[in-house]
Structure formats: C-alpha cells, structure tokens
CSV table of C-alpha atoms in Angstrom, one decimal:
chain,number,residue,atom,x,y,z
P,299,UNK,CA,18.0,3.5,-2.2
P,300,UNK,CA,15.8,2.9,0.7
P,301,UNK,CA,12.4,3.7,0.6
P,302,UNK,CA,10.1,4.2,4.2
P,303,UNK,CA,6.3,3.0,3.3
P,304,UNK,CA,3.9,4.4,5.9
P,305,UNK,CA,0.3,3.1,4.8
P,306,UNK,CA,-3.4,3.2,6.0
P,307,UNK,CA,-6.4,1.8,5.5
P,308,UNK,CA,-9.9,3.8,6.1
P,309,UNK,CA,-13.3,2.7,7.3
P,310,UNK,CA,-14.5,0.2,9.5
P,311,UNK,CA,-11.3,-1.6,10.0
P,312,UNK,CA,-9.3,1.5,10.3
P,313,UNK,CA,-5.1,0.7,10.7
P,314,UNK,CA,-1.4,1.8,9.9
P,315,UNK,CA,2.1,1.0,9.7
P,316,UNK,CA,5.1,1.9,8.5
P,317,UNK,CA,8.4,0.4,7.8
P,318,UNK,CA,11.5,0.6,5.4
P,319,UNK,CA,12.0,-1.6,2.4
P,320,UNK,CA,14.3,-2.0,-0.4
P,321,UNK,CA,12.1,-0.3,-3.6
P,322,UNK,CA,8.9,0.1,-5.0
P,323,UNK,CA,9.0,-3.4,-5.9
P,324,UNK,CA,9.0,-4.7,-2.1
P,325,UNK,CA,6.5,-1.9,-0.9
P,326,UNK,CA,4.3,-3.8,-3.7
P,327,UNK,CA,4.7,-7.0,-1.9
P,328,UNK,CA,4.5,-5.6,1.2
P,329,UNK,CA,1.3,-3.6,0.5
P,330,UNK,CA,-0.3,-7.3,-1.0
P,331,UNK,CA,0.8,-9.2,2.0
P,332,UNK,CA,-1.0,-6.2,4.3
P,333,UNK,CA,-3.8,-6.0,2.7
P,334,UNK,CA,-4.2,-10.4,3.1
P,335,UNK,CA,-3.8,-9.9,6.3
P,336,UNK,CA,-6.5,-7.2,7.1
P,337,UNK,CA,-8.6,-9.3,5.3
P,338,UNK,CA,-8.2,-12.3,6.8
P,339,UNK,CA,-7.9,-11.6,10.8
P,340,UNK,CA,-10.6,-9.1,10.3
P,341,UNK,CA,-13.2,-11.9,8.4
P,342,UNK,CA,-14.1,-9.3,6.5
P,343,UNK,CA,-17.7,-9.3,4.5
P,344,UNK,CA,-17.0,-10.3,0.9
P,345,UNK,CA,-18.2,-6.4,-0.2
P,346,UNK,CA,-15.6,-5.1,2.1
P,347,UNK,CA,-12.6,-7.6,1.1
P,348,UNK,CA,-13.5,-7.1,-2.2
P,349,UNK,CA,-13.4,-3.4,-2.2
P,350,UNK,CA,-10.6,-3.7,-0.2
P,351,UNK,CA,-8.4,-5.5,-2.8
P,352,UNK,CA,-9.8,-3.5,-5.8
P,353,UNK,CA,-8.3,-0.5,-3.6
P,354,UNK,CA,-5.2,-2.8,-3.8
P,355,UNK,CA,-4.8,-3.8,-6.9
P,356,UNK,CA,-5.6,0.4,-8.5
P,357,UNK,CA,-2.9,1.5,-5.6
P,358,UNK,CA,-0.5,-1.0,-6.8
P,359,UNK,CA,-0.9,-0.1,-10.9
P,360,UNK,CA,-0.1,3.7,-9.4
P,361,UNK,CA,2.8,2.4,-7.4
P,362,UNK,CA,4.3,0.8,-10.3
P,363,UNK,CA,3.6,3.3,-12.7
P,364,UNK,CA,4.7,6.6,-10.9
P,365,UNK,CA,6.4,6.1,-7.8
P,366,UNK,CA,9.6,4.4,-9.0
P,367,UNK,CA,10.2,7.8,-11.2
P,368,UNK,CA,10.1,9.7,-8.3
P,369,UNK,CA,11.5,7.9,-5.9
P,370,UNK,CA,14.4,7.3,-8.0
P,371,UNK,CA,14.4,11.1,-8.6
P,372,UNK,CA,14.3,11.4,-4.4
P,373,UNK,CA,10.6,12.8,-4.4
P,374,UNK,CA,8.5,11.7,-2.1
P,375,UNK,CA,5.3,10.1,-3.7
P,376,UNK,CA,2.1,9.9,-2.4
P,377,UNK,CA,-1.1,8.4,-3.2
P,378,UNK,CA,-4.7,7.3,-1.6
P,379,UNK,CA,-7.2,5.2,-3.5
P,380,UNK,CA,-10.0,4.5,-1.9
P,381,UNK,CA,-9.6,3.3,1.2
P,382,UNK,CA,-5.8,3.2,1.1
P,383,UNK,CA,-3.4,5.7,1.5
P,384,UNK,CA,0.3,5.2,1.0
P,385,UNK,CA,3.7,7.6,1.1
P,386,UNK,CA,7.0,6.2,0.1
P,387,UNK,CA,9.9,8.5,1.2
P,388,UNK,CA,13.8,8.0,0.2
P,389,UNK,CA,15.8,7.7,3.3
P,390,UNK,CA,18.9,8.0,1.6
C-alpha cells in the first residue's frame, strides 16, 4: 500500500514537502536523505544540525515503531518531535 509523507521542519530553517512512497521503510529513507540535505545547503551551526538529527533519529524510532501498525491497519499516523513533524497517509 502506498503511503503520502508530508513533512516539516520548524525554526530558523523553516520547510516542507510532500510526496508518495512505497512504506514506512522508504519514508525512513526519505526522512534521512531530507534531513542531510537541510543540513547541508543550509550550513547549519553544529547546535542546530545536531538538534536537527537527534529530532531525526527519535522521529524515525517512532516511525518504525508505530506507524507501520497503523498504516497497515489504513490509519493515518502522525507524529512531531521537536522540530519535525511528519503524517503518513494510505492512498490506497
């Protein structure tokens, strides 16, 4: 089942997107590969990056823990952690 990933990031290097991927597994990868790239076109401070990827890596635990349950069940799921927030929805 496809999932649509709409995610966010707060503060000073506010930004979204959304697209659709495969399972919770991709959205993992995708969030990672997101999250690299804030980091590194922004030059973030190393207090930011850092607080940006412990964001990362609590939101991913989450992911990996609970949204795969619901998703499977087709619930939405929704989490924020810090400076992230991210919704995976079944499409179908």
């Amino acid at each position: 089942m496809a999932l649509r990933m709409e995610w966010s990031v707060e503060g000073s290097f506010f930004g979204a997107a959304g697209q659709t991927v495969r399972d919770v597994q991709e959205a993992v990868c995708w969030l990672d590969r997101s999250v690299t790239r804030v980091q590194e076109r922004l030059n973030l401070p190393p207090f930011e990056s850092d607080r940006l990827a412990q964001c990362a890596r609590l939101l991913r635990a989450r992911m990996l823990d609970e949204a795969d349950s619901a998703t499977a069940r087709g619930k939405q799921w929704s989490a924020t952690v810090g400076l992230l927030s991210l919704t995976l929805t079944p499409t179908g």
